[in-house]
Protein backbone atom coordinates (compact mmCIF):
# COMPACT_ATOMS: atom_id res chain seq x y z
CA UNK A 1 0.00 0.00 0.00
CA UNK A 2 2.80 2.36 0.87
CA UNK A 3 4.50 1.73 -2.47
CA UNK A 4 1.26 2.51 -4.33
CA UNK A 5 0.90 5.80 -2.45
CA UNK A 6 4.47 6.76 -3.26
CA UNK A 7 3.93 5.98 -6.95
CA UNK A 8 0.74 8.07 -7.05
CA UNK A 9 2.54 10.99 -5.39
CA UNK A 10 5.30 10.77 -8.01
CA UNK A 11 2.78 10.86 -10.85
CA UNK A 12 1.01 13.85 -9.28
CA UNK A 13 4.35 15.66 -8.94
CA UNK A 14 5.08 14.88 -12.59
CA UNK A 15 1.73 16.35 -13.64
CA UNK A 16 2.35 19.46 -11.53
CA UNK A 17 5.75 19.99 -13.21
CA UNK A 18 4.12 19.77 -16.64
CA UNK A 19 1.33 22.16 -15.62
CA UNK A 20 3.85 24.67 -14.23
CA UNK A 21 5.92 24.48 -17.42
CA UNK A 22 2.86 25.15 -19.58
CA UNK A 23 1.75 27.98 -17.31
CA UNK A 24 5.16 29.66 -17.45
CA UNK A 25 5.32 29.25 -21.24
CA UNK A 26 1.91 30.81 -21.74
CA UNK A 27 2.53 33.69 -19.33
CA UNK A 28 5.97 34.33 -20.82
CA UNK A 29 4.75 34.47 -24.40
CA UNK A 30 1.77 36.67 -23.57
CA UNK A 31 3.79 39.19 -21.55
CA UNK A 32 7.03 38.92 -23.50
CA UNK A 33 8.91 38.23 -20.27
CA UNK A 34 11.85 36.01 -21.22
CA UNK A 35 12.55 34.88 -17.63
CA UNK A 36 9.18 33.08 -17.49
CA UNK A 37 10.01 31.19 -20.66
CA UNK A 38 13.36 30.17 -19.14
CA UNK A 39 11.58 29.00 -15.97
CA UNK A 40 9.18 27.05 -18.19
CA UNK A 41 12.16 25.40 -19.88
CA UNK A 42 13.56 24.42 -16.48
CA UNK A 43 10.23 22.92 -15.41
CA UNK A 44 9.99 21.03 -18.69
CA UNK A 45 13.53 19.67 -18.27
CA UNK A 46 12.63 18.51 -14.76
CA UNK A 47 9.48 16.90 -16.18
CA UNK A 48 11.41 14.91 -18.78
CA UNK A 49 14.18 13.87 -16.38
CA UNK A 50 11.79 12.91 -13.61
CA UNK A 51 9.34 11.23 -15.98
CA UNK A 52 12.00 9.20 -17.74
CA UNK A 53 13.24 7.83 -14.42
CA UNK A 54 9.69 7.02 -13.34
CA UNK A 55 8.72 5.25 -16.55
CA UNK A 56 11.97 3.46 -17.40
CA UNK A 57 12.31 1.83 -14.00
CA UNK A 58 12.68 -1.91 -14.56
CA UNK A 59 10.02 -4.09 -13.06
CA UNK A 60 11.21 -7.04 -10.98
CA UNK A 61 11.12 -10.37 -12.76
CA UNK A 62 8.79 -12.73 -10.86
CA UNK A 63 10.89 -15.77 -11.80
CA UNK A 64 14.08 -14.41 -10.22
CA UNK A 65 12.37 -13.33 -6.98
CA UNK A 66 10.98 -16.81 -6.24
CA UNK A 67 13.12 -19.08 -4.12
CA UNK A 68 12.74 -22.84 -4.49
Coordinates of N, CA and C in Angstrom, one line a residue:
X1 N 0.8 -1.2 0.0 CA 0.0 0.0 0.0 C 0.9 1.3 0.0
X2 N 1.9 1.2 0.8 CA 2.8 2.4 0.9 C 3.5 2.6 -0.5
X3 N 3.8 1.6 -1.2 CA 4.5 1.7 -2.5 C 3.5 2.3 -3.5
X4 N 2.3 1.9 -3.4 CA 1.3 2.5 -4.3 C 1.1 4.0 -4.1
X5 N 1.0 4.4 -2.8 CA 0.9 5.8 -2.5 C 2.1 6.6 -2.9
X6 N 3.3 6.1 -2.8 CA 4.5 6.8 -3.3 C 4.5 6.9 -4.8
X7 N 4.0 5.9 -5.5 CA 3.9 6.0 -6.9 C 2.9 7.0 -7.4
X8 N 1.8 7.1 -6.7 CA 0.7 8.1 -7.1 C 1.3 9.5 -6.8
X9 N 2.0 9.7 -5.7 CA 2.5 11.0 -5.4 C 3.5 11.4 -6.5
X10 N 4.3 10.4 -6.9 CA 5.3 10.8 -8.0 C 4.6 11.2 -9.3
X11 N 3.5 10.5 -9.6 CA 2.8 10.9 -10.9 C 2.1 12.2 -10.7
X12 N 1.6 12.5 -9.5 CA 1.0 13.8 -9.3 C 2.1 14.9 -9.4
X13 N 3.3 14.7 -8.8 CA 4.4 15.7 -8.9 C 4.8 15.9 -10.4
X14 N 4.7 14.8 -11.2 CA 5.1 14.9 -12.6 C 4.1 15.7 -13.3
X15 N 2.8 15.5 -13.0 CA 1.7 16.3 -13.6 C 1.9 17.8 -13.2
X16 N 2.2 18.1 -12.0 CA 2.3 19.5 -11.5 C 3.5 20.1 -12.2
X17 N 4.6 19.4 -12.5 CA 5.7 20.0 -13.2 C 5.3 20.4 -14.6
X18 N 4.6 19.5 -15.3 CA 4.1 19.8 -16.6 C 3.2 21.0 -16.7
X19 N 2.3 21.0 -15.7 CA 1.3 22.2 -15.6 C 2.1 23.5 -15.4
X20 N 3.1 23.5 -14.5 CA 3.8 24.7 -14.2 C 4.6 25.1 -15.5
X21 N 5.2 24.1 -16.2 CA 5.9 24.5 -17.4 C 5.0 25.1 -18.4
X22 N 3.8 24.6 -18.6 CA 2.9 25.2 -19.6 C 2.4 26.5 -19.1
X23 N 2.2 26.7 -17.8 CA 1.7 28.0 -17.3 C 2.8 29.0 -17.5
X24 N 4.1 28.7 -17.3 CA 5.2 29.7 -17.4 C 5.3 30.0 -18.9
X25 N 5.2 29.0 -19.8 CA 5.3 29.3 -21.2 C 4.2 30.2 -21.7
X26 N 3.0 30.0 -21.3 CA 1.9 30.8 -21.7 C 2.0 32.2 -21.2
X27 N 2.4 32.4 -19.9 CA 2.5 33.7 -19.3 C 3.7 34.4 -19.9
X28 N 4.8 33.7 -20.2 CA 6.0 34.3 -20.8 C 5.7 34.8 -22.2
X29 N 5.0 34.0 -23.0 CA 4.7 34.5 -24.4 C 3.7 35.6 -24.5
X30 N 2.8 35.6 -23.6 CA 1.8 36.7 -23.6 C 2.4 38.0 -23.1
X31 N 3.2 37.9 -22.1 CA 3.8 39.2 -21.6 C 5.1 39.6 -22.2
X32 N 5.7 38.6 -22.9 CA 7.0 38.9 -23.5 C 8.2 38.9 -22.5
X33 N 7.9 38.3 -21.3 CA 8.9 38.2 -20.3 C 9.7 37.0 -20.4
X34 N 11.0 37.1 -20.9 CA 11.9 36.0 -21.2 C 12.1 35.1 -20.0
X35 N 12.2 35.7 -18.8 CA 12.5 34.9 -17.6 C 11.5 33.8 -17.4
X36 N 10.2 34.1 -17.7 CA 9.2 33.1 -17.5 C 9.3 31.9 -18.5
X37 N 9.8 32.2 -19.7 CA 10.0 31.2 -20.7 C 11.2 30.3 -20.2
X38 N 12.2 30.9 -19.6 CA 13.4 30.2 -19.1 C 12.9 29.3 -18.0
X39 N 12.1 29.8 -17.1 CA 11.6 29.0 -16.0 C 10.7 27.8 -16.5
X40 N 10.0 28.1 -17.5 CA 9.2 27.1 -18.2 C 10.1 26.0 -18.8
X41 N 11.2 26.4 -19.4 CA 12.2 25.4 -19.9 C 12.7 24.5 -18.8
X42 N 13.0 25.2 -17.6 CA 13.6 24.4 -16.5 C 12.5 23.4 -15.9
X43 N 11.3 23.8 -15.9 CA 10.2 22.9 -15.4 C 10.0 21.8 -16.4
X44 N 10.1 22.1 -17.7 CA 10.0 21.0 -18.7 C 11.2 20.0 -18.6
X45 N 12.4 20.6 -18.4 CA 13.5 19.7 -18.3 C 13.4 18.8 -17.1
X46 N 12.9 19.3 -16.0 CA 12.6 18.5 -14.8 C 11.6 17.5 -15.0
X47 N 10.5 17.8 -15.8 CA 9.5 16.9 -16.2 C 10.0 15.7 -16.9
X48 N 10.9 16.0 -18.0 CA 11.4 14.9 -18.8 C 12.4 14.1 -18.0
X49 N 13.2 14.7 -17.2 CA 14.2 13.9 -16.4 C 13.5 13.0 -15.3
X50 N 12.5 13.6 -14.6 CA 11.8 12.9 -13.6 C 10.9 11.8 -14.2
X51 N 10.2 12.2 -15.3 CA 9.3 11.2 -16.0 C 10.1 10.1 -16.6
X52 N 11.2 10.3 -17.1 CA 12.0 9.2 -17.7 C 12.4 8.2 -16.7
X53 N 12.8 8.7 -15.5 CA 13.2 7.8 -14.4 C 12.0 7.1 -13.9
X54 N 10.9 7.7 -13.9 CA 9.7 7.0 -13.3 C 9.2 5.9 -14.3
X55 N 9.2 6.2 -15.6 CA 8.7 5.2 -16.6 C 9.7 4.1 -16.9
X56 N 11.0 4.5 -17.0 CA 12.0 3.5 -17.4 C 12.5 2.5 -16.3
X57 N 11.9 2.7 -15.1 CA 12.3 1.8 -14.0 C 11.9 0.4 -14.3
X58 N 12.9 -0.5 -14.2 CA 12.7 -1.9 -14.6 C 11.8 -2.6 -13.5
X59 N 10.9 -3.4 -14.0 CA 10.0 -4.1 -13.1 C 10.7 -5.4 -12.7
X60 N 10.6 -5.8 -11.4 CA 11.2 -7.0 -11.0 C 10.6 -8.2 -11.7
X61 N 11.5 -9.2 -12.1 CA 11.1 -10.4 -12.8 C 10.6 -11.4 -11.7
X62 N 9.3 -11.8 -11.9 CA 8.8 -12.7 -10.9 C 9.5 -14.1 -10.8
X63 N 10.2 -14.5 -11.8 CA 10.9 -15.8 -11.8 C 12.2 -15.7 -11.0
X64 N 12.8 -14.5 -11.0 CA 14.1 -14.4 -10.2 C 13.8 -14.2 -8.7
X65 N 12.6 -13.6 -8.4 CA 12.4 -13.3 -7.0 C 11.9 -14.5 -6.2
X66 N 11.5 -15.6 -6.9 CA 11.0 -16.8 -6.2 C 12.2 -17.7 -5.8
X67 N 12.1 -18.2 -4.6 CA 13.1 -19.1 -4.1 C 12.5 -20.5 -4.0
X68 N 13.2 -21.5 -4.5 CA 12.7 -22.8 -4.5 C 13.7 -23.7 -3.8

